[in-house]
């Protein structure tokens, strides 16, 4: 493996890395891909000796309670094994026969026949599956027509089950109804009145259909009562999470195969990975794998925190995770075939195996299409239950508060203090409009949620930051003039002198100093190292001459932090310094620029013999490039925040409510996918925010976050225009149910700049291609 191993975001997902390693070793020795190829299309498509070996290794016993003969581990241990299986596909039905029965039988093992079955399953002697599904698109066993009736001391079972795993089992736990009572009945393939039809799948494995009209001994009734439905549904949701882990393993392996191919395949005398178009497509593959890992880690964390008494919570988690990860991994595998060219389309090359395996795992137990629809039905809108679940928290020990209590506290504060007329404003507010809210947050101590406590911040964890942003966005709070808060503050905390920290940080929080950023120049935007604004030492001062452009809200700022050239004799990056400049200094001229939507958000700033004290130098002379890269990291994680996408999604929700779009199935499908887009973004953002929280340097891969965030925002904004129909180009504003007005094309036009500022999406892809993937230069 290459970049996959070296980057922290691809590290072990959980505390059970030893299970993943042990499983990988077993698979490498006992089931190489040549074995998988040989067993494709055969009956039953797997072998009992290896099945017993898996049982001996604890694969089935892992999640079975110790008092039932198992290891008593949590489900995530089996998830680690599933990731190893994803990387090295296995023909044995370890999910359909192993995990599924291990999750169901212990609940009913007080019944002696079930205890005997469980003993055989754990030993690898009995191979059983769950037969529950009857119709296409079903996700839970609630609509059951398979019936059980008592007839002269026997059980008469009638019904059909489809897409049953595994084919070739010793028997199946058939989910049925005895009257209105949920039941589990053991049905074996050689029972009279049982017909088994095998269905070959794309990856060479098999599922089967059971046609049952059989009279069985009464001892085949294994369980009955409402608990049957609950246990079976929990098992299905858990196996969907395990499918996500397997899919993630596939993604890791396919990514690595493809990246290595781009680095080693030579055409026209150079590796094909030098081609920028292929590099950018490979970066998108990297983003997909990273997103899958972040979403999966969050799903496991959420599932561990959810009590078993709340099945809907696990259902939401598993449904979203599988819908998103399955869709991404199938697309990733298809892209891998394309990037490999003709060799990728051959059966002898491994990429095709992974593609077909991904298709099978993606479709069994719920396809992305049906799961997206289910997620929309199950979804609990962010924060909707908070008021009912907890009273508002109080005090300043934010990390000790429950998320719901913290959420309600912020919501109550917004309700009481935020200006109603400035809710959901579809433009950037000027300082004169935002100052009152700025000062309100300042007095509350909530202006700098990510700053450390010792510098006046809230010191929120990533989880609490998301709650904070969710509530601000949900209420429609406008973005403040925040360059001093999100960019300069962290730079001074890390690189500033104690005197600079003591002087500037309190003034930022007090609203006395409003900062803007002076980076870009004409002909030095994405190529920032080419900047020409010069600072020449003159006694205790620097004399600054030059020009900055695209400086956001410079006409509202009191100060600018700027990159300036202080040495022309060295390579460009080595001669740059980081300087703080008071914009009231003689020689500074600011000229606003009108943007595409008629607003003056950006400015040009001209410096003509501007005298700046050398005490305003941050860090050492000529060391500004390192600080600039740190700041760009902070800027990219801010640009990678879910804030803008959530705000745009809120506008789409307003539009949907006002136009009755929720009545349209096609809109609901689009909306469900956009909800998933935002959840993916939140998951990836949380991982980078956690890096910042730990005080570590942001890696170059933060550029991937910026790409994902801005392109998600653009995608949502386009949908607002699309679903607004004739009003899509209206500049007057559509009345919304909450009393505000929505200009549908405004978010779309505003989104255009997000994929440009802070380094365009193309530049970000170049950074990831070189600094993360290690692809060769052109």
XYZ file of C-alpha atoms in Angstrom:
778
model
C 0.000 0.000 0.000
C 1.136 3.553 -0.635
C -0.512 6.814 0.365
C -3.284 4.756 1.917
C -1.044 3.611 4.755
C 0.832 6.834 5.282
C -2.123 9.072 5.912
C -3.817 9.183 9.291
C -7.312 9.401 7.875
C -6.850 5.920 6.420
C -5.668 4.433 9.701
C -7.518 1.694 11.620
C -11.135 2.600 12.105
C -11.468 1.302 15.593
C -9.885 -0.287 18.628
C -10.069 -3.740 17.037
C -7.243 -3.350 14.540
C -5.789 -6.621 15.791
C -8.889 -8.447 14.510
C -8.441 -6.824 11.111
C -4.794 -7.860 10.986
C -5.512 -11.419 12.128
C -8.329 -11.753 9.613
C -6.116 -10.420 6.832
C -3.418 -12.980 7.687
C -5.958 -15.825 7.710
C -7.416 -14.758 4.382
C -4.002 -14.413 2.763
C -3.053 -17.932 3.785
C -6.348 -19.820 3.491
C -8.375 -17.983 0.836
C -6.415 -16.105 -1.835
C -8.320 -14.600 -4.724
C -7.488 -17.630 -6.877
C -9.736 -19.673 -4.562
C -12.539 -17.132 -4.903
C -12.256 -17.337 -8.688
C -12.371 -21.140 -8.641
C -15.535 -21.259 -6.505
C -17.526 -18.712 -8.527
C -20.730 -20.165 -9.926
C -20.353 -23.505 -8.148
C -22.808 -24.973 -5.647
C -22.868 -23.905 -2.884
C -19.947 -21.621 -3.780
C -18.097 -22.066 -0.456
C -16.424 -24.866 1.513
C -17.176 -26.305 4.945
C -13.575 -26.945 6.064
C -12.771 -23.250 5.780
C -16.091 -22.393 7.416
C -15.012 -24.422 10.462
C -11.645 -22.684 10.384
C -13.406 -19.316 10.528
C -15.478 -20.550 13.449
C -12.311 -21.731 15.244
C -10.834 -18.257 14.693
C -13.774 -16.683 16.540
C -15.447 -15.039 13.583
C -18.895 -16.324 14.550
C -18.417 -16.236 18.326
C -17.074 -12.667 18.396
C -20.378 -10.928 19.196
C -22.085 -13.773 21.048
C -22.294 -13.097 24.829
C -19.823 -15.006 26.955
C -22.603 -16.709 28.922
C -23.835 -18.141 25.606
C -20.437 -19.511 24.652
C -19.108 -16.521 22.707
C -16.354 -13.936 23.117
C -18.671 -11.128 24.222
C -17.114 -8.456 21.994
C -18.919 -5.491 20.525
C -20.113 -5.491 16.935
C -17.295 -3.244 15.811
C -14.852 -6.139 16.337
C -16.722 -7.986 13.612
C -16.640 -4.766 11.597
C -12.841 -4.903 11.655
C -13.004 -8.438 10.254
C -15.466 -7.274 7.600
C -13.028 -4.584 6.463
C -10.366 -7.264 6.005
C -12.854 -9.342 3.987
C -13.578 -6.307 1.829
C -9.898 -5.998 1.003
C -9.578 -9.746 0.347
C -13.028 -11.058 -0.684
C -14.127 -14.371 0.803
C -16.654 -16.793 -0.746
C -17.904 -18.086 2.620
C -21.166 -16.407 3.794
C -19.657 -14.906 6.943
C -22.393 -12.247 7.155
C -25.485 -14.139 5.999
C -24.713 -17.304 7.977
C -22.189 -16.152 10.559
C -23.052 -12.692 11.795
C -26.791 -12.899 11.208
C -27.376 -16.047 13.239
C -24.877 -14.968 15.911
C -26.932 -11.819 16.399
C -30.299 -13.623 16.574
C -29.939 -16.983 18.292
C -28.495 -15.816 21.661
C -31.670 -13.821 22.363
C -33.686 -17.048 22.382
C -31.091 -19.499 23.705
C -32.987 -20.123 26.941
C -35.078 -22.425 24.762
C -33.103 -25.733 24.606
C -33.520 -26.357 20.843
C -32.139 -22.881 20.164
C -29.251 -23.445 22.567
C -28.377 -26.633 20.688
C -28.487 -24.803 17.359
C -26.293 -22.017 18.717
C -23.745 -24.548 19.941
C -23.557 -26.071 16.469
C -23.279 -22.676 14.813
C -20.410 -21.590 17.084
C -18.574 -24.819 16.368
C -18.945 -24.339 12.633
C -20.967 -27.547 12.338
C -24.303 -25.901 11.543
C -24.676 -23.278 8.807
C -27.912 -21.327 9.176
C -29.350 -18.152 7.687
C -32.297 -15.833 8.178
C -35.194 -15.999 5.682
C -37.237 -12.840 6.099
C -37.720 -10.953 2.831
C -40.757 -11.573 0.618
C -40.928 -8.622 -1.777
C -38.469 -6.394 -3.605
C -37.501 -3.255 -1.739
C -38.383 -4.552 1.735
C -35.969 -3.451 4.431
C -37.515 -4.794 7.660
C -39.695 -7.861 8.384
C -42.900 -6.039 9.207
C -45.146 -6.980 6.265
C -45.102 -10.771 6.561
C -47.422 -13.113 4.679
C -45.612 -16.368 5.526
C -47.892 -18.118 7.998
C -47.584 -20.774 10.676
C -50.573 -22.744 11.900
C -50.789 -25.570 14.395
C -52.229 -28.758 12.895
C -52.496 -31.917 15.022
C -49.355 -31.162 16.978
C -47.386 -30.111 13.913
C -46.592 -26.748 12.343
C -47.986 -25.980 8.904
C -45.710 -23.341 7.357
C -46.760 -21.664 4.102
C -45.011 -18.861 2.280
C -42.215 -17.713 0.007
C -38.964 -16.031 1.009
C -36.677 -14.363 -1.480
C -33.028 -13.263 -1.596
C -32.148 -15.623 1.224
C -28.548 -16.143 2.319
C -26.824 -18.437 2.285
C -27.656 -20.845 -0.477
C -26.494 -24.312 0.535
C -27.259 -23.780 4.226
C -28.245 -26.568 6.615
C -31.386 -24.612 7.363
C -32.932 -21.196 7.751
C -34.624 -19.258 10.502
C -37.866 -18.414 8.719
C -39.601 -15.275 9.946
C -43.368 -15.855 9.906
C -46.641 -15.137 11.682
C -48.585 -17.500 13.948
C -51.860 -15.617 13.800
C -50.666 -12.100 14.616
C -47.685 -13.362 16.611
C -44.175 -13.010 15.109
C -42.360 -16.343 15.029
C -39.098 -17.958 13.989
C -39.344 -21.444 12.532
C -36.456 -23.709 11.577
C -36.847 -24.931 7.996
C -34.358 -27.292 6.386
C -33.764 -27.752 2.639
C -34.698 -31.452 2.744
C -37.985 -30.915 4.604
C -40.925 -32.224 2.603
C -42.767 -29.332 0.989
C -39.695 -27.085 0.775
C -38.346 -26.055 -2.626
C -35.065 -24.132 -2.904
C -34.366 -22.085 -6.035
C -30.816 -20.778 -6.350
C -30.062 -17.400 -7.930
C -26.554 -16.694 -9.201
C -25.283 -13.201 -8.365
C -22.896 -10.944 -10.273
C -19.925 -11.848 -8.093
C -20.403 -15.615 -8.549
C -22.047 -16.114 -5.161
C -25.625 -17.338 -4.740
C -28.780 -16.349 -2.931
C -31.908 -18.475 -2.941
C -35.686 -18.380 -2.791
C -37.612 -20.688 -0.467
C -41.052 -21.918 -1.461
C -42.583 -23.479 1.619
C -45.728 -25.518 2.119
C -44.482 -27.886 4.780
C -45.626 -29.706 7.904
C -42.870 -29.560 10.503
C -42.391 -30.908 14.024
C -43.496 -28.577 16.819
C -39.850 -28.440 17.987
C -39.070 -26.347 14.877
C -40.853 -23.392 16.494
C -37.809 -21.598 17.901
C -39.278 -18.324 19.165
C -42.481 -16.330 19.194
C -43.653 -12.969 20.423
C -42.889 -9.293 19.740
C -39.220 -9.812 20.590
C -38.807 -11.774 17.373
C -39.440 -8.692 15.232
C -37.183 -6.531 17.397
C -34.260 -8.981 17.414
C -34.488 -9.661 13.672
C -34.655 -5.988 12.815
C -31.671 -5.168 15.049
C -29.740 -7.992 13.405
C -30.531 -6.673 9.934
C -29.433 -3.148 10.839
C -26.245 -4.507 12.398
C -25.415 -6.574 9.334
C -25.949 -3.484 7.161
C -23.273 -1.758 9.242
C -21.011 -4.761 8.700
C -21.683 -4.487 4.971
C -20.470 -0.893 5.196
C -17.217 -2.100 6.744
C -16.789 -4.669 3.978
C -17.488 -2.050 1.317
C -14.944 0.254 2.925
C -12.358 -2.515 2.734
C -13.120 -2.896 -0.975
C -12.697 0.835 -1.453
C -9.307 0.825 0.269
C -8.038 -2.018 -1.890
C -9.398 -0.716 -5.197
C -8.027 2.741 -4.448
C -4.576 1.292 -3.790
C -4.598 -0.900 -6.900
C -5.576 2.071 -9.048
C -3.121 4.516 -7.527
C -0.255 2.060 -7.967
C -1.313 1.472 -11.572
C -1.266 5.197 -12.358
C 2.233 5.448 -10.906
C 3.688 2.470 -12.797
C 1.829 2.216 -16.131
C 3.923 3.985 -18.754
C 2.592 5.456 -21.975
C 4.383 7.875 -24.323
C 7.478 7.516 -22.186
C 6.003 8.620 -18.871
C 3.684 7.237 -16.154
C 0.036 7.861 -16.971
C -0.275 9.371 -13.491
C 1.440 12.486 -14.803
C -1.736 13.315 -16.739
C -3.570 16.032 -14.823
C -7.024 14.805 -15.840
C -6.235 11.350 -14.413
C -4.709 12.919 -11.315
C -7.878 14.865 -10.611
C -10.036 11.771 -11.088
C -7.771 9.905 -8.686
C -8.139 12.705 -6.157
C -11.896 12.301 -6.390
C -11.400 8.587 -5.721
C -9.320 9.493 -2.680
C -12.062 11.815 -1.450
C -14.594 9.011 -1.825
C -12.519 6.572 0.216
C -11.864 9.209 2.867
C -15.541 10.106 3.077
C -16.490 6.435 3.400
C -14.021 6.024 6.246
C -15.259 9.109 8.066
C -18.904 8.183 7.630
C -18.270 4.610 8.743
C -16.334 5.693 11.832
C -19.178 8.013 12.750
C -21.727 5.253 12.188
C -19.880 2.890 14.510
C -19.541 5.618 17.121
C -23.228 6.463 16.886
C -24.303 2.821 17.030
C -22.226 2.226 20.148
C -23.912 5.190 21.842
C -27.444 4.092 20.976
C -29.328 1.955 23.500
C -30.841 -1.238 22.094
C -34.223 -0.020 23.283
C -34.161 2.618 20.510
C -34.168 0.580 17.270
C -35.082 3.626 15.177
C -31.770 5.278 16.068
C -29.740 2.291 14.856
C -31.949 2.076 11.772
C -31.214 5.697 10.860
C -27.487 5.213 11.343
C -27.245 1.961 9.368
C -29.592 3.145 6.617
C -27.687 6.314 5.859
C -24.266 4.689 6.151
C -25.055 1.882 3.738
C -26.914 4.123 1.270
C -23.958 6.485 0.989
C -21.044 4.052 1.252
C -22.543 1.524 -1.164
C -23.214 4.176 -3.768
C -19.725 5.618 -3.461
C -17.931 2.273 -3.543
C -19.756 0.989 -6.628
C -18.932 4.271 -8.382
C -15.315 4.058 -7.200
C -14.937 0.510 -8.558
C -16.472 1.512 -11.866
C -14.032 4.461 -12.048
C -11.160 2.102 -11.298
C -12.060 0.016 -14.357
C -11.962 3.181 -16.458
C -8.621 4.336 -15.065
C -7.087 0.919 -15.707
C -8.219 0.966 -19.316
C -8.756 -2.276 -21.213
C -6.933 -4.422 -18.653
C -9.507 -3.344 -16.063
C -12.264 -4.857 -18.193
C -10.700 -8.313 -18.213
C -11.749 -11.079 -15.852
C -8.150 -11.915 -14.995
C -7.588 -8.483 -13.434
C -8.783 -8.092 -9.847
C -10.597 -4.757 -10.195
C -13.552 -6.458 -11.845
C -13.893 -8.873 -8.914
C -14.255 -5.964 -6.540
C -16.755 -4.191 -8.771
C -19.007 -7.255 -8.942
C -18.642 -7.914 -5.219
C -19.590 -4.287 -4.532
C -22.677 -4.675 -6.717
C -23.754 -7.736 -4.717
C -23.176 -6.209 -1.282
C -24.763 -2.939 -2.391
C -27.995 -4.580 -3.509
C -28.485 -7.270 -0.827
C -30.338 -6.080 2.313
C -31.288 -2.781 0.724
C -30.097 -0.880 -2.328
C -28.964 2.750 -2.104
C -32.202 3.881 -3.766
C -34.502 2.215 -1.240
C -32.242 3.115 1.670
C -32.212 6.805 0.734
C -36.001 6.755 0.721
C -36.061 4.989 4.067
C -33.624 7.484 5.574
C -35.896 10.330 4.609
C -38.815 8.571 6.293
C -36.794 7.775 9.425
C -34.931 11.046 9.591
C -35.213 13.069 12.739
C -34.447 16.648 11.654
C -31.434 18.085 13.423
C -32.447 19.416 16.781
C -36.185 18.795 16.451
C -36.268 16.578 19.507
C -33.919 18.638 21.625
C -36.624 20.703 23.264
C -38.494 17.580 24.308
C -35.433 15.603 25.377
C -33.670 18.083 27.608
C -34.051 21.485 29.206
C -31.641 24.217 28.218
C -28.204 23.814 29.746
C -26.637 26.661 31.652
C -23.171 27.814 32.590
C -19.954 27.657 30.572
C -18.799 24.053 31.052
C -19.900 23.237 27.529
C -18.260 19.831 27.273
C -20.086 18.659 30.386
C -23.429 19.523 28.815
C -25.472 17.032 26.836
C -25.685 17.856 23.137
C -29.434 18.399 23.483
C -29.063 20.683 26.485
C -26.349 22.677 24.715
C -28.497 22.848 21.591
C -31.531 24.175 23.443
C -29.375 26.737 25.244
C -28.137 28.130 21.911
C -31.612 28.036 20.417
C -33.128 29.936 23.331
C -30.376 32.536 23.090
C -30.957 32.996 19.362
C -34.691 33.285 19.866
C -34.184 36.021 22.427
C -31.309 37.977 20.905
C -30.911 37.446 17.147
C -32.471 40.195 14.947
C -35.517 38.702 13.226
C -35.020 40.851 10.126
C -31.574 39.318 9.523
C -32.617 35.666 9.534
C -31.674 33.723 6.390
C -30.331 36.784 4.595
C -29.106 35.518 1.183
C -25.994 37.740 1.087
C -22.957 38.703 3.118
C -23.843 41.372 5.682
C -21.750 44.507 5.989
C -20.216 45.485 9.321
C -22.790 48.194 9.990
C -25.522 45.566 9.738
C -23.770 42.842 11.712
C -22.059 44.828 14.481
C -24.905 44.542 17.017
C -24.979 40.738 16.700
C -21.164 40.641 16.794
C -21.199 42.494 20.093
C -24.036 40.384 21.465
C -21.979 37.233 20.893
C -18.937 38.976 22.330
C -20.727 39.822 25.569
C -21.996 36.236 25.795
C -18.488 34.832 25.278
C -19.618 32.946 22.162
C -17.769 34.850 19.455
C -14.834 32.433 19.131
C -16.240 28.921 19.615
C -13.009 27.120 18.661
C -10.467 29.332 20.498
C -8.951 28.021 23.753
C -10.464 29.231 27.014
C -7.312 31.093 28.054
C -7.706 33.353 25.026
C -11.404 34.028 25.489
C -12.857 31.239 23.384
C -15.405 28.523 24.085
C -12.951 25.640 23.408
C -15.700 23.522 21.854
C -15.002 19.964 20.751
C -15.796 19.043 17.139
C -19.102 17.493 18.212
C -20.149 20.610 20.095
C -18.926 22.820 17.238
C -21.283 21.004 14.892
C -24.172 21.564 17.279
C -23.209 25.246 17.542
C -23.085 25.640 13.762
C -26.273 23.615 13.232
C -28.225 25.907 15.503
C -26.749 29.096 14.054
C -27.470 27.899 10.530
C -30.877 26.502 11.364
C -31.893 29.840 12.835
C -30.524 31.643 9.790
C -27.838 33.640 11.611
C -25.738 35.613 9.155
C -21.977 35.208 8.835
C -20.038 37.874 10.701
C -16.940 39.780 9.550
C -14.877 36.941 10.974
C -11.374 36.942 9.455
C -9.920 37.899 12.802
C -11.806 35.076 14.525
C -11.329 32.175 12.129
C -7.944 33.036 10.593
C -5.811 35.544 12.439
C -6.804 34.407 15.933
C -5.538 30.831 15.473
C -2.359 32.156 13.795
C -1.574 34.481 16.697
C -2.373 31.778 19.238
C 0.159 29.502 17.545
C 2.794 31.884 16.143
C 2.288 35.263 17.805
C 4.363 36.683 20.635
C 2.764 37.003 24.089
C 2.621 40.761 23.502
C 0.821 40.322 20.173
C -1.624 37.882 21.719
C -2.303 40.153 24.672
C -2.871 43.168 22.417
C -4.797 41.819 19.441
C -6.875 38.881 20.654
C -8.937 40.854 23.215
C -9.489 43.615 20.645
C -10.847 41.078 18.152
C -13.266 39.733 20.748
C -14.286 43.248 21.754
C -14.995 44.260 18.158
C -12.390 47.014 18.300
C -10.295 45.514 15.512
C -11.941 44.079 12.408
C -9.517 42.200 10.196
C -9.285 41.321 6.530
C -6.830 39.062 4.734
C -4.219 40.325 2.282
C -2.956 37.357 0.304
C -3.962 37.403 -3.366
C -2.477 39.867 -5.819
C -2.870 40.443 -9.533
C -1.084 37.448 -11.127
C -0.536 35.870 -7.694
C -3.763 34.175 -6.716
C -3.472 30.419 -6.803
C 0.262 30.948 -7.439
C 0.567 32.822 -4.174
C 4.341 32.478 -3.900
C 4.643 34.888 -6.837
C 3.389 37.811 -4.751
C 5.217 41.131 -5.252
C 3.991 43.392 -2.444
C 7.261 44.402 -0.791
C 8.222 45.321 2.777
C 11.645 46.976 3.076
C 13.210 47.497 6.543
C 13.689 51.135 7.497
C 14.826 51.636 11.062
C 12.193 50.213 13.396
C 9.655 50.007 10.585
C 8.951 48.357 7.262
C 8.033 50.426 4.225
C 5.310 48.540 2.323
C 4.492 49.025 -1.361
C 2.240 46.908 -3.554
C -1.329 45.777 -4.158
C -3.700 43.131 -2.843
C -6.892 42.012 -4.559
C -10.001 39.950 -3.761
C -9.728 41.158 -0.167
C -13.055 40.342 1.465
C -14.782 43.289 3.190
C -11.586 45.340 3.374
C -13.740 48.482 3.299
C -15.241 47.423 6.649
C -11.957 46.387 8.237
C -9.634 48.312 10.520
C -6.607 46.060 9.949
C -5.194 43.651 7.399
C -2.859 40.687 7.905
C -0.751 40.424 4.780
C 1.938 38.372 3.134
C 4.768 40.588 1.952
C 8.084 39.957 0.237
C 11.042 40.736 2.441
C 13.827 38.996 0.481
C 14.088 38.878 -3.312
C 17.369 36.947 -3.407
C 16.009 33.549 -2.369
C 13.426 31.207 -3.844
C 9.943 32.755 -3.779
C 8.542 30.876 -0.767
C 11.623 31.596 1.336
C 11.434 35.380 1.093
C 7.923 35.997 2.436
C 6.914 37.432 5.821
C 3.619 37.772 7.690
C 2.788 41.357 8.632
C -0.042 43.084 10.549
C -1.039 46.454 9.069
C -3.359 49.156 10.386
C -5.528 50.257 7.439
C -5.734 53.798 8.837
C -2.023 54.231 8.111
C -1.256 56.913 5.501
C -0.642 55.455 2.050
C -3.381 52.784 2.184
C -6.130 53.025 -0.452
C -9.137 50.681 -0.647
C -11.257 50.267 -3.772
C -14.376 48.036 -3.638
C -15.116 45.584 -6.481
C -18.711 44.844 -7.510
C -19.302 41.108 -7.828
C -21.594 39.050 -10.054
C -24.650 39.621 -7.861
C -24.178 43.375 -7.599
C -22.614 43.420 -4.132
C -19.327 44.955 -3.065
C -17.900 42.094 -1.057
C -14.322 42.199 -2.378
C -11.798 45.006 -2.607
C -8.461 46.011 -3.980
C -6.026 47.361 -1.398
C -3.107 49.569 -2.490
C -0.021 50.285 -0.371
C 2.139 53.317 -1.221
C 5.081 53.863 1.136
C 3.059 52.574 4.079
C 5.087 52.613 7.300
C 4.503 49.539 9.523
C 6.287 48.872 12.864
C 8.600 45.842 12.774
C 6.901 44.728 15.976
C 3.924 43.851 13.754
C 5.888 41.012 12.179
C 4.350 37.640 13.142
C 6.948 34.904 13.447
C 10.479 35.304 12.156
C 11.536 37.393 9.176
C 11.161 35.477 5.895
C 9.231 32.696 7.631
C 5.786 33.847 6.569
C 5.235 31.039 4.062
C 4.993 28.426 6.817
C 2.517 30.611 8.704
C 0.606 31.184 5.488
C 0.288 27.437 4.954
C -1.007 27.057 8.508
C -3.507 29.824 7.901
C -4.565 28.330 4.594
C -5.193 25.132 6.511
C -7.455 27.006 8.926
C -9.079 28.769 5.997
C -9.686 25.475 4.214
C -11.153 23.835 7.271
C -13.420 26.844 7.653
C -14.296 26.667 3.963
C -14.855 22.962 4.612
C -17.369 23.664 7.344
C -20.881 22.318 6.708
C -22.249 25.816 7.427
C -22.846 26.969 3.862
C -24.266 23.657 2.705
C -26.602 23.452 5.665
C -27.760 27.007 5.018
C -28.422 26.208 1.366
C -30.238 23.032 2.367
C -32.413 25.099 4.682
C -33.321 27.362 1.760
C -34.228 24.293 -0.291
C -36.389 23.023 2.573
C -38.164 26.377 2.756
C -38.766 26.234 -0.978
C -40.050 22.670 -0.728
C -42.484 23.599 2.008
C -43.773 26.647 0.156
C -44.194 24.771 -3.152
C -45.419 21.400 -1.752
C -42.378 19.669 -3.224
C -42.386 16.991 -0.534
C -45.432 15.538 -2.311
C -43.252 14.737 -5.336
C -41.364 11.408 -5.126
C -38.691 12.646 -7.508
C -37.958 15.628 -5.253
C -37.817 13.409 -2.187
C -35.176 11.229 -3.852
C -33.068 14.287 -4.679
C -33.576 15.738 -1.213
C -32.634 12.475 0.510
C -29.364 12.363 -1.420
C -28.587 15.968 -0.534
C -29.204 15.164 3.120
C -26.674 12.371 2.710
C -24.231 14.746 1.023
C -24.347 17.053 4.029
C -23.974 14.196 6.509
C -20.873 13.015 4.625
C -19.466 16.511 4.796
C -20.180 16.734 8.514
C -18.438 13.419 9.126
C -15.295 14.422 7.237
C -15.284 17.896 8.760
C -15.460 16.352 12.230
C -12.283 14.372 11.601
C -10.297 17.442 10.549
C -11.786 19.564 13.312
C -10.596 16.926 15.753
C -7.048 17.344 14.421
C -7.263 21.071 15.149
C -8.724 20.335 18.564
C -5.704 18.164 19.423
C -3.389 21.026 18.474
C -1.884 19.124 15.547
C -0.953 20.522 12.156
C -3.581 20.096 9.493
C -2.305 17.713 6.798
C -2.363 18.616 3.098
C -5.431 16.412 2.726
C -7.495 19.230 4.248
C -7.712 20.383 0.631
C -9.988 17.391 0.040
C -12.355 18.768 2.666
C -12.467 22.123 0.911
C -13.292 20.419 -2.392
C -16.055 18.338 -0.853
C -17.607 21.250 1.038
C -17.683 23.800 -1.747
C -18.871 21.363 -4.392
C -21.596 20.107 -2.058
C -22.717 23.709 -1.571
C -22.779 24.285 -5.338
C -24.803 21.113 -5.860
C -27.464 22.128 -3.331
C -27.602 25.671 -4.670
C -28.222 24.365 -8.183
C -31.158 22.344 -6.914
C -32.741 25.455 -5.408
C -32.802 27.078 -8.846
C -33.975 23.854 -10.491
C -36.954 23.314 -8.192
C -37.927 26.978 -8.172
C -39.006 26.570 -11.825
C -40.166 29.910 -13.276
C -39.024 31.753 -10.154
C -35.507 30.358 -10.531
C -34.172 33.628 -11.949
C -36.375 35.950 -9.893
C -34.514 38.791 -8.234
C -37.534 39.964 -6.233
C -37.638 37.151 -3.694
C -40.257 34.460 -3.066
C -42.241 34.699 0.189
C -41.346 31.811 2.520
C -43.491 30.224 5.255
C -41.339 31.696 8.043
C -41.976 35.254 6.882
C -38.677 35.706 5.050
C -38.091 35.949 1.301
C -35.928 33.639 -0.799
C -34.164 34.737 -3.957
C -33.614 31.293 -5.516
C -30.666 32.162 -7.720
C -28.798 34.074 -5.001
C -27.313 30.981 -3.270
C -26.349 29.599 -6.677
C -24.527 32.763 -7.721
C -22.885 33.074 -4.303
C -21.722 29.465 -4.451
C -19.690 30.117 -7.588
C -16.931 31.902 -5.714
C -16.520 29.195 -3.070
C -14.851 26.851 -5.541
C -12.414 29.674 -6.404
C -11.396 31.457 -3.197
C -8.785 29.972 -0.897
C -7.386 28.106 -3.889
C -9.679 26.873 -6.640
C -10.971 23.312 -6.686
C -8.490 22.552 -9.469
C -5.581 23.831 -7.387
C -6.822 21.861 -4.379
C -6.871 18.710 -6.502
C -3.312 19.436 -7.616
C -2.255 19.730 -3.970
C -3.844 16.421 -3.012
C -2.446 14.680 -6.098
C 1.114 15.694 -5.252
C 1.240 16.010 -1.467
C -1.101 13.155 -0.498
C -1.268 10.693 -3.379
C 2.361 11.184 -4.423
C 1.519 11.216 -8.112
C 4.389 12.240 -10.409
C 4.825 15.679 -11.915
C 3.741 16.386 -15.466
